[in-house]
Short mmCIF file of C-alpha atoms in Angstrom, two decimals:
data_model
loop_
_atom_site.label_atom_id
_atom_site.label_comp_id
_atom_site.label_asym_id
_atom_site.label_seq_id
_atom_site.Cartn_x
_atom_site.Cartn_y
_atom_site.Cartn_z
CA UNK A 5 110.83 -77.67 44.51
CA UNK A 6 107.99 -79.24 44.46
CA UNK A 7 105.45 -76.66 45.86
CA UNK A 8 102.04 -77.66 43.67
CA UNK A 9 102.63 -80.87 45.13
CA UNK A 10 102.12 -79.68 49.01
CA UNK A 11 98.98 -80.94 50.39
CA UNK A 12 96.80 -78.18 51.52
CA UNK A 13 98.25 -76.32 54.72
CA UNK A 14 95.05 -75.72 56.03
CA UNK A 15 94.06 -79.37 56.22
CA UNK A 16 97.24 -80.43 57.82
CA UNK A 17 98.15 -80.46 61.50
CA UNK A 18 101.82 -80.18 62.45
CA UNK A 19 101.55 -81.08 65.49
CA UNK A 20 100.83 -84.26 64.47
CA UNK A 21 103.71 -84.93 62.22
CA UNK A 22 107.24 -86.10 63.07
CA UNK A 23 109.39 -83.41 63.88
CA UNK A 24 111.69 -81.75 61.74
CA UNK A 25 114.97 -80.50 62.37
CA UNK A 26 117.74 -78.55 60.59
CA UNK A 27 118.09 -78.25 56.67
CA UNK A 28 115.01 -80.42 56.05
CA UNK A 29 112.58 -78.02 57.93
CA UNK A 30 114.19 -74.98 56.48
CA UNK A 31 113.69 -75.83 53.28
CA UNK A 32 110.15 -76.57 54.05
CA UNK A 33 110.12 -72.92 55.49
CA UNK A 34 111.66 -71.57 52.39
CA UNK A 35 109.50 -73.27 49.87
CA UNK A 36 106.48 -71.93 52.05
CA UNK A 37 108.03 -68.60 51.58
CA UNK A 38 108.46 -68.30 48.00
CA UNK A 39 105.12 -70.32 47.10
CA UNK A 40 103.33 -67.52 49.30
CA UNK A 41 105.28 -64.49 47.51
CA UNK A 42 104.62 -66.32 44.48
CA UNK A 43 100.92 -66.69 45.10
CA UNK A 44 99.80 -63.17 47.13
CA UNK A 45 103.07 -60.64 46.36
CA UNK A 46 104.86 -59.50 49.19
CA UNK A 47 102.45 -57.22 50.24
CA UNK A 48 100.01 -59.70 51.22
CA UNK A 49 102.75 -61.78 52.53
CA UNK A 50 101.96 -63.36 56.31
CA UNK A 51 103.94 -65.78 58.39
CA UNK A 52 101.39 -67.02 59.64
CA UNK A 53 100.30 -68.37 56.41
CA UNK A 54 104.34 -69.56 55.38
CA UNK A 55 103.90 -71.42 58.87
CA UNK A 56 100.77 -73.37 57.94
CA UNK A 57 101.92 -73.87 54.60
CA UNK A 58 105.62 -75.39 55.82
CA UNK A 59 103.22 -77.25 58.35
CA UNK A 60 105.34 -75.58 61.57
CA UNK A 61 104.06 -72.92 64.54
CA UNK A 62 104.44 -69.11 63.65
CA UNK A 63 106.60 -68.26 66.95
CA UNK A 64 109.25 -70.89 65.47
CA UNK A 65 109.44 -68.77 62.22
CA UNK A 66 110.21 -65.94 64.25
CA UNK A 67 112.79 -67.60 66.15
CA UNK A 68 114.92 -67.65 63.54
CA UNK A 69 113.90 -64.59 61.70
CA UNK A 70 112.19 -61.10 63.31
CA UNK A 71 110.60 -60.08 60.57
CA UNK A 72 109.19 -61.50 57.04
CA UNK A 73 112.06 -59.49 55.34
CA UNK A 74 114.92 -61.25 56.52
CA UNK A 75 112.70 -64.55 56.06
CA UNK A 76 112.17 -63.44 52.77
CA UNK A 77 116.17 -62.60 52.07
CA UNK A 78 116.96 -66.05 53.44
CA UNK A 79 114.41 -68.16 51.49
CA UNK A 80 115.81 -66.29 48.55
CA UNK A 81 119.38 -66.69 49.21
CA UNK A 82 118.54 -70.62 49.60
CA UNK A 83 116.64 -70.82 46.62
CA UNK A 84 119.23 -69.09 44.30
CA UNK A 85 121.48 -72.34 45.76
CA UNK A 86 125.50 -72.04 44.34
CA UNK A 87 125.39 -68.88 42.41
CA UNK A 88 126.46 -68.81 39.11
CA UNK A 89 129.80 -68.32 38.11
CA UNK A 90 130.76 -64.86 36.28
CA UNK A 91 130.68 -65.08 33.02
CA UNK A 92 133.77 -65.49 31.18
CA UNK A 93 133.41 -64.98 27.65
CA UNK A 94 136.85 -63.67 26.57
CA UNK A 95 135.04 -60.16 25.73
CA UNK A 96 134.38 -57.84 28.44
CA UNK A 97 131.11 -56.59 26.47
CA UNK A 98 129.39 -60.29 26.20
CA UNK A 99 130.60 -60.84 30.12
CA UNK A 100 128.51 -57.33 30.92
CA UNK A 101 125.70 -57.87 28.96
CA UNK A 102 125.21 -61.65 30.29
CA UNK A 103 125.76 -60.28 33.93
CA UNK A 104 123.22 -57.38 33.16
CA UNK A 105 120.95 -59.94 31.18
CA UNK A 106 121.13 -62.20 34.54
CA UNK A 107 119.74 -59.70 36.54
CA UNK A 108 117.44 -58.69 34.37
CA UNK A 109 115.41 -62.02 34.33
CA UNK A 110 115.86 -62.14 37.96
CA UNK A 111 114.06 -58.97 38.43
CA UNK A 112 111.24 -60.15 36.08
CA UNK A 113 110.24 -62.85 38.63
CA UNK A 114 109.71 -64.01 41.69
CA UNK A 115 112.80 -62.39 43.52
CA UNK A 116 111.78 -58.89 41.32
CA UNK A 117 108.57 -59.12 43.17
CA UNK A 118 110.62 -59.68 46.80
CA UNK A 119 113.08 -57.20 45.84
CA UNK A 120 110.21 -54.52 45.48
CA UNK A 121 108.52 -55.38 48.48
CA UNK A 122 111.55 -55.47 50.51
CA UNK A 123 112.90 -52.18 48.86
CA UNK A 124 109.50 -50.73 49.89
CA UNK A 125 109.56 -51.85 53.43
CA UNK A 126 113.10 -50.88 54.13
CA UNK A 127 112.37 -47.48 52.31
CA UNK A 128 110.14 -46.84 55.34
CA UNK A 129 112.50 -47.94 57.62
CA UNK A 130 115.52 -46.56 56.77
CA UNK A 131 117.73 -48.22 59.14
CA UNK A 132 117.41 -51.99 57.49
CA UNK A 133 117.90 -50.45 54.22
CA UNK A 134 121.93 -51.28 54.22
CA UNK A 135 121.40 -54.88 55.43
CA UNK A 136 119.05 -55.52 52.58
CA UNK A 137 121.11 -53.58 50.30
CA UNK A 138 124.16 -55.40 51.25
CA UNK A 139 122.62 -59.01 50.72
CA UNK A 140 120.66 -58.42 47.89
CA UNK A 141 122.94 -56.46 45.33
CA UNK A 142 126.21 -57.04 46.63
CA UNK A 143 127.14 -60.45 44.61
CA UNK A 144 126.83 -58.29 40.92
CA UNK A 145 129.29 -55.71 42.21
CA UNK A 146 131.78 -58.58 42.80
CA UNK A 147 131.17 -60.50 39.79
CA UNK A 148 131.70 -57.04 37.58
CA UNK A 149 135.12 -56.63 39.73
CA UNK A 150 136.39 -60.20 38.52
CA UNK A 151 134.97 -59.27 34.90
CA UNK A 152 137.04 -55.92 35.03
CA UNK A 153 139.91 -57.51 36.16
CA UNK A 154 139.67 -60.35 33.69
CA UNK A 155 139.96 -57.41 31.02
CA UNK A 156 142.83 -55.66 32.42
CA UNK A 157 144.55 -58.70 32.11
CA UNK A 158 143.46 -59.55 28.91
CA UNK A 159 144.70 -55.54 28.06
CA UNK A 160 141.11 -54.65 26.71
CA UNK A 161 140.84 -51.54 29.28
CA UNK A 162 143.72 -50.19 31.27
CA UNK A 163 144.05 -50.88 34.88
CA UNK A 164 143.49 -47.32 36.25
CA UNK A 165 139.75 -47.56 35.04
CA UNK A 166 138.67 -49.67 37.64
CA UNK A 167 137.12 -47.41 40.65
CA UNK A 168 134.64 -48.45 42.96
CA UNK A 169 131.75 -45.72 41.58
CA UNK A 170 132.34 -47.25 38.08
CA UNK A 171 132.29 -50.90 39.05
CA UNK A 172 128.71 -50.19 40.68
CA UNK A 173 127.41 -47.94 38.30
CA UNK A 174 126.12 -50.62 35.71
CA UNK A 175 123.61 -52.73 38.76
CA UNK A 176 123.13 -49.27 39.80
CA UNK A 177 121.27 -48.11 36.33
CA UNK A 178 119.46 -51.79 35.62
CA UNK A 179 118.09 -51.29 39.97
CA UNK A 180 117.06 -47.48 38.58
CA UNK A 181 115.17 -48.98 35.87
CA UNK A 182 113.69 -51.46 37.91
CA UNK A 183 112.32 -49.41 40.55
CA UNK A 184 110.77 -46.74 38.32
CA UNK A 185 110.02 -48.72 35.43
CA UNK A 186 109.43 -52.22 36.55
CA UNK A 187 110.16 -54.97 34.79
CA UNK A 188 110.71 -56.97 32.24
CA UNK A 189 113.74 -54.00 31.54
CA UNK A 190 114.14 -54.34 27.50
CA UNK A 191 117.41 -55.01 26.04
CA UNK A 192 117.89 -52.08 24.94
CA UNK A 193 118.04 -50.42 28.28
CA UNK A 194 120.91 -52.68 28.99
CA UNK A 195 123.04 -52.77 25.66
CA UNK A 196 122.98 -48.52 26.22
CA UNK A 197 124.36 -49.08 29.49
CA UNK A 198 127.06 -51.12 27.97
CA UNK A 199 128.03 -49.17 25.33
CA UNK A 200 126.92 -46.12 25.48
CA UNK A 201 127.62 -45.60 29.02
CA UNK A 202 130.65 -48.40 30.86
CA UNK A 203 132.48 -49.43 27.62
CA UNK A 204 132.91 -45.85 26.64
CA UNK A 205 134.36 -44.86 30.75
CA UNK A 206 136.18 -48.10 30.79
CA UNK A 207 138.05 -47.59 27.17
CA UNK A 208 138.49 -43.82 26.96
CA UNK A 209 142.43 -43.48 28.02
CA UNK A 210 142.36 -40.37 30.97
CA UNK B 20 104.83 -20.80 56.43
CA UNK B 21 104.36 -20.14 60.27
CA UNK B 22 103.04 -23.67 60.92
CA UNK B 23 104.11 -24.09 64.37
CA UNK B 24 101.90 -20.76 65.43
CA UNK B 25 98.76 -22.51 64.06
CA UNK B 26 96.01 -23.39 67.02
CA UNK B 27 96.10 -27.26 68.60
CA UNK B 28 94.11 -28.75 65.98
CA UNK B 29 92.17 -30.96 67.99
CA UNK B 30 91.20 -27.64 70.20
CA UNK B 31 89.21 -26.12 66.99
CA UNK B 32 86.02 -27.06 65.49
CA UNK B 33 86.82 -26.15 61.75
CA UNK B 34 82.54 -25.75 61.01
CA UNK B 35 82.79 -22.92 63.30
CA UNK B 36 85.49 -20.92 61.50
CA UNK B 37 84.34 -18.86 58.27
CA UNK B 38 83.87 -20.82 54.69
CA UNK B 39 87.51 -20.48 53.01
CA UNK B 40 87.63 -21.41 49.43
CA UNK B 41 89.98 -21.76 46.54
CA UNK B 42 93.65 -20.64 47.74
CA UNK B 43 93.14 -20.14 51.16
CA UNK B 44 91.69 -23.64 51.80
CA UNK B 45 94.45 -25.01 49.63
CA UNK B 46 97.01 -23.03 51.43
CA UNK B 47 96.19 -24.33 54.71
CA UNK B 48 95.44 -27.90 53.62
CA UNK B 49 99.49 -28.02 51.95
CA UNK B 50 100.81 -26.43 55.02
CA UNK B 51 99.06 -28.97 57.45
CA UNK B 52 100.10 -31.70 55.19
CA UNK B 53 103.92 -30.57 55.44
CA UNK B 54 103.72 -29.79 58.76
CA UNK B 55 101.85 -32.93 59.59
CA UNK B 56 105.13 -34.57 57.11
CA UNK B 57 108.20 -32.94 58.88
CA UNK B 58 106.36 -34.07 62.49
CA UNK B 59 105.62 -37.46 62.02
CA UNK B 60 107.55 -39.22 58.70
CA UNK B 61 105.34 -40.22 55.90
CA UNK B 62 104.52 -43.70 56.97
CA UNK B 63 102.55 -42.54 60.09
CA UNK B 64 101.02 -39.42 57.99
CA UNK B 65 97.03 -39.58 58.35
CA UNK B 66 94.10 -38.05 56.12
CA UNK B 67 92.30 -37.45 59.40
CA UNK B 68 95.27 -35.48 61.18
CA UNK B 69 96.15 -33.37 58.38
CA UNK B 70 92.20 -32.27 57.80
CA UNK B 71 92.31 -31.35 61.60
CA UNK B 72 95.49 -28.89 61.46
CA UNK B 73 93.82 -27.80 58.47
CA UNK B 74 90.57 -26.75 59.90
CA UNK B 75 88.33 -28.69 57.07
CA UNK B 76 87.23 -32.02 56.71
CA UNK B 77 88.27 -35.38 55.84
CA UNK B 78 85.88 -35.78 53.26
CA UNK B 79 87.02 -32.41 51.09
CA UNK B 80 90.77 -33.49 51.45
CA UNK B 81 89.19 -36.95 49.69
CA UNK B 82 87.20 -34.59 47.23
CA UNK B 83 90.66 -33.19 45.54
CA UNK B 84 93.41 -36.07 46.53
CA UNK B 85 92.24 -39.98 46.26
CA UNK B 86 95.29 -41.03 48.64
CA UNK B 87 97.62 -39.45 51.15
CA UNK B 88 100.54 -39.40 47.89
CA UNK B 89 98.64 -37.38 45.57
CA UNK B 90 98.45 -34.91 48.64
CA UNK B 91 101.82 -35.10 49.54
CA UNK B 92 103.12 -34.51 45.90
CA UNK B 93 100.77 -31.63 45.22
CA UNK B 94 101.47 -30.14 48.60
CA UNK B 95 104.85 -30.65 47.67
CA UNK B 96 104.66 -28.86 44.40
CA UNK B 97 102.79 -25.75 46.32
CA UNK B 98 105.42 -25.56 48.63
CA UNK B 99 108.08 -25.14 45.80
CA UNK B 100 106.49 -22.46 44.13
CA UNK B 101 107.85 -21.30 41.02
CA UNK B 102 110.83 -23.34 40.33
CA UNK B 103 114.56 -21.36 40.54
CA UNK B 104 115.46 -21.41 37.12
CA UNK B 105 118.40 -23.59 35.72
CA UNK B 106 121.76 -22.79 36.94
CA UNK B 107 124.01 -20.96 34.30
CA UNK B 108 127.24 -20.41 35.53
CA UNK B 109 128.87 -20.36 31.88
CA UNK B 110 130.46 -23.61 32.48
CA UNK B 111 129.20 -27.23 32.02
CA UNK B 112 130.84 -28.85 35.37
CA UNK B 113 129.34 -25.74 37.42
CA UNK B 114 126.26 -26.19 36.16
CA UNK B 115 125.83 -29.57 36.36
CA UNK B 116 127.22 -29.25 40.10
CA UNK B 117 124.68 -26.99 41.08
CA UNK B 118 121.48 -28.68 39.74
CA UNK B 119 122.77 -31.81 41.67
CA UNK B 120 124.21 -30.26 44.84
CA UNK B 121 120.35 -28.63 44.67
CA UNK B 122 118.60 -31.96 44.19
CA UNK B 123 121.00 -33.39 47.10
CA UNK B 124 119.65 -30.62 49.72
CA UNK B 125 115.94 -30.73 48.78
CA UNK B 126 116.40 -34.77 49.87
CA UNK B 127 118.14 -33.98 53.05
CA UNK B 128 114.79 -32.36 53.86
CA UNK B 129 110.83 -32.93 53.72
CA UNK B 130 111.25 -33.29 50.19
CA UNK B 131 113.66 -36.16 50.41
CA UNK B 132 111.28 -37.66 53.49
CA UNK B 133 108.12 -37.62 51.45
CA UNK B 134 109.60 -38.77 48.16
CA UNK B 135 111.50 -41.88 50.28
CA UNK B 136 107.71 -42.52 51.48
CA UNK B 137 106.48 -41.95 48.06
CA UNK B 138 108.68 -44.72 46.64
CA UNK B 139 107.76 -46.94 49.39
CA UNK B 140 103.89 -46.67 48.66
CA UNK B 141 104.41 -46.68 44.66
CA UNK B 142 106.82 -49.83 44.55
CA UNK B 143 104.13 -51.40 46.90
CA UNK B 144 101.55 -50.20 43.85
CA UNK B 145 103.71 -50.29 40.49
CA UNK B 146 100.90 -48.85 38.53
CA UNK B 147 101.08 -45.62 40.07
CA UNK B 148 104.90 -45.79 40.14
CA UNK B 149 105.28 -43.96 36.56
CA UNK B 150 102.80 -41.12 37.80
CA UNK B 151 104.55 -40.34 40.95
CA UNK B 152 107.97 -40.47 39.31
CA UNK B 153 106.67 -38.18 36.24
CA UNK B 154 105.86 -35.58 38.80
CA UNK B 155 108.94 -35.62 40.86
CA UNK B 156 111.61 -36.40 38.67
CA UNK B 157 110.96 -35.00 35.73
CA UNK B 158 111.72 -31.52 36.21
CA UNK B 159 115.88 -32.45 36.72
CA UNK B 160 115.72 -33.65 33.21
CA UNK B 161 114.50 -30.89 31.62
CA UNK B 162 117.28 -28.40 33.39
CA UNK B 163 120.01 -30.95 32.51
CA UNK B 164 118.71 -30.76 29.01
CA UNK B 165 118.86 -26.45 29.06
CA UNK B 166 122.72 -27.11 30.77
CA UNK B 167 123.52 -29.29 27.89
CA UNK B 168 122.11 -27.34 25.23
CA UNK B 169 123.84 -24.20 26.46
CA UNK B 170 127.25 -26.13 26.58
CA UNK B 171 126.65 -27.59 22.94
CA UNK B 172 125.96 -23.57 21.69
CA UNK B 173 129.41 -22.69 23.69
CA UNK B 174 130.85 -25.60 21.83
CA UNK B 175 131.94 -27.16 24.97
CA UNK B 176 130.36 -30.64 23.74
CA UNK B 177 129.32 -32.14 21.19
CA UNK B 178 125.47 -31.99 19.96
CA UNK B 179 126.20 -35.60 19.33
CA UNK B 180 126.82 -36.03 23.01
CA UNK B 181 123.06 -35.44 23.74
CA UNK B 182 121.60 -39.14 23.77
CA UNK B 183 118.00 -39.53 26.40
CA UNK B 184 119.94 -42.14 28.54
CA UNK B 185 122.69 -39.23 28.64
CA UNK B 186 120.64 -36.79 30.39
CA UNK B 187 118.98 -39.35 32.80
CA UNK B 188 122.11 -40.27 33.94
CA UNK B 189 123.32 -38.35 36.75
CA UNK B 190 119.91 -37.47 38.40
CA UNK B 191 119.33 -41.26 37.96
CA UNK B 192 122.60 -41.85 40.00
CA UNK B 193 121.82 -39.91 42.55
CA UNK B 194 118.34 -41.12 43.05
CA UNK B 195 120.28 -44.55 43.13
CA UNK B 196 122.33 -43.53 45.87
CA UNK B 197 119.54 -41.89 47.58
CA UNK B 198 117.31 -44.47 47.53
CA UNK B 199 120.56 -47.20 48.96
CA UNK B 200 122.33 -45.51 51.28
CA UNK B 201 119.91 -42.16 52.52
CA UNK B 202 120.65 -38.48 52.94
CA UNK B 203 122.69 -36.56 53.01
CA UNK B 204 124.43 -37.34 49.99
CA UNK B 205 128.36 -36.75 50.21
CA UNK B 206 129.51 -34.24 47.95
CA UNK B 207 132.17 -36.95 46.52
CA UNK B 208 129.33 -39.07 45.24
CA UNK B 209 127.80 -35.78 43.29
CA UNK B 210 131.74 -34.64 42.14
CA UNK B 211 132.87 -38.49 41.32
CA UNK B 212 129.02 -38.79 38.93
CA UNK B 213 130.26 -35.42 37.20
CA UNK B 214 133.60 -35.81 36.81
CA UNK B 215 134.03 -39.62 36.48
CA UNK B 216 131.00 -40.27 34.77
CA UNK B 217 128.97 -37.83 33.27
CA UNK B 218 132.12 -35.12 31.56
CA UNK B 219 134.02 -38.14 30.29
CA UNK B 220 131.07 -38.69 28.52
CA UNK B 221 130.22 -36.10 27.36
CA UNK B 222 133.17 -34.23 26.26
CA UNK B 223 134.88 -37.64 24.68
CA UNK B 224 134.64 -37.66 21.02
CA UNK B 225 133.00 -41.13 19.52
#
């Protein structure tokens, strides 16, 4: 992405340009997005400035999305591209940590900033709250269920310690520590919830 | 609190009623601001409405409370009074029951309504974040610390088992699922943090 490189949105008509169509003007629209969140915060985030800026009309922006939150979740979603696989260490502790570690650095960016905003805005609204929740923090949960699982097999931790409230609980704490702390979260915060906290639930036989 | 046999606001002209000071004032300004709370949500609550039901002015809400959260959280406090103390049932799992099943009900209430808001306007504002959390949060922490304490002295856990990131934990959780999924909080969620998470580790010796 080569957002620096955009010529001024205020200068530009785009009216006057070719039209656009499909993946190449969503990506425009999604660079807008993210240059704009980078720039102003989410807050301050308006479509009409992401339209000017991705040199297309406001009322097509809302076409597609109602509301900058789900503009914002998309243009996120596209940015991240293929996600990462798991990691896959051979030891369940370095395949936590990197997973927590991932997130970690996400939060201290631009998508930190988004989640925020987005966890403030659907805090007011209660309703949208799942829909957020279930796009933005969903994809850890599964990646910690194939790292479990990898274990199991691998006998580090017996099968019987993977339950749904324990599989969650390790996003759940770094999120915590996000929203009341902020970020950058230190390492420390995240090698306690390793081994202080999941190794110890995962490893204890009950 | 009687709030619903106060006068229309909008009917009285407070600079016509006698001076109250001190208390009184503060009484009615806390009741007005709950009442103003449980009628229209946090993110429609106004400085100018709750000085109306309040009989006093805009301006002297301003004088004690820069913004509409410092009002809410000390009209909050007020409306708490002195705080029940800890729960002491003589066992560890009761105890630790209790305190959450208590935190669970105040946020299926105003309480839960205002602090949701709260969040919302902090995240929106992370420097305030750490004061607004330090006044609501805080006070879970410092029972769980008196439950744990007592339990060490019975010798039902270890002193050992006492670690900062210990005692955060299950108030921490329940925030989490607060904050993601709303109130009420299922009582599984509160008896799956104690007995899944937080007595495993606790009571396992390391």
């Amino acid at each position: 992405m080569a957002l620096s490189a955009e010529p001024d949105p205020q200068q530009v008509d785009h009216r006057t340009l070719p039209r656009r169509r499909g993946e190449v003007l969503y990506a425009a629209i999604f660079d807008a997005t993210l240059a704009e969140l980078a720039e102003v915060g989410y807050a301050r985030l308006a479509m009409e400035r992401i339209a000017a800026r991705a040199h297309t009309s406001k009322a097509s922006l809302y076409k597609r999305w109602p509301n900058r939150a789900e503009l914002v979740v998309a243009a996120l979603r596209h940015q991240r591209g293929e996600p990462e696989p798991a990691p896959d260490t051979g030891s369940l502790r370095e395949d936590v940590l990197t997973l927590l570690r991932r997130a970690a650095a996400r939060l201290d960016g631009t998508f930190g900033q988004a989640a925020r905003g987005l966890m403030a805005e659907t805090l007011a609204d209660p309703d949208r709250t799942a829909t957020v929740r279930a796009t933005m923090f969903v994809a850890r949960n599964r990646y910690l269920t194939e790292i479990l699982n990898r274990a199991v097999a691998r006998e580090e931790i017996p099968a019987s310690a993977i339950k749904p409230h324990i599989i969650g609980l390790a996003p759940a704490l770094v999120d915590h520590h996000f929203l009341m702390h902020g970020a950058p979260i230190p390492e420390e915060v995240l090698t306690n919830i390793v081994d202080d906290i999941l190794l110890p639930l995962l490893t204890s036989t009950q």
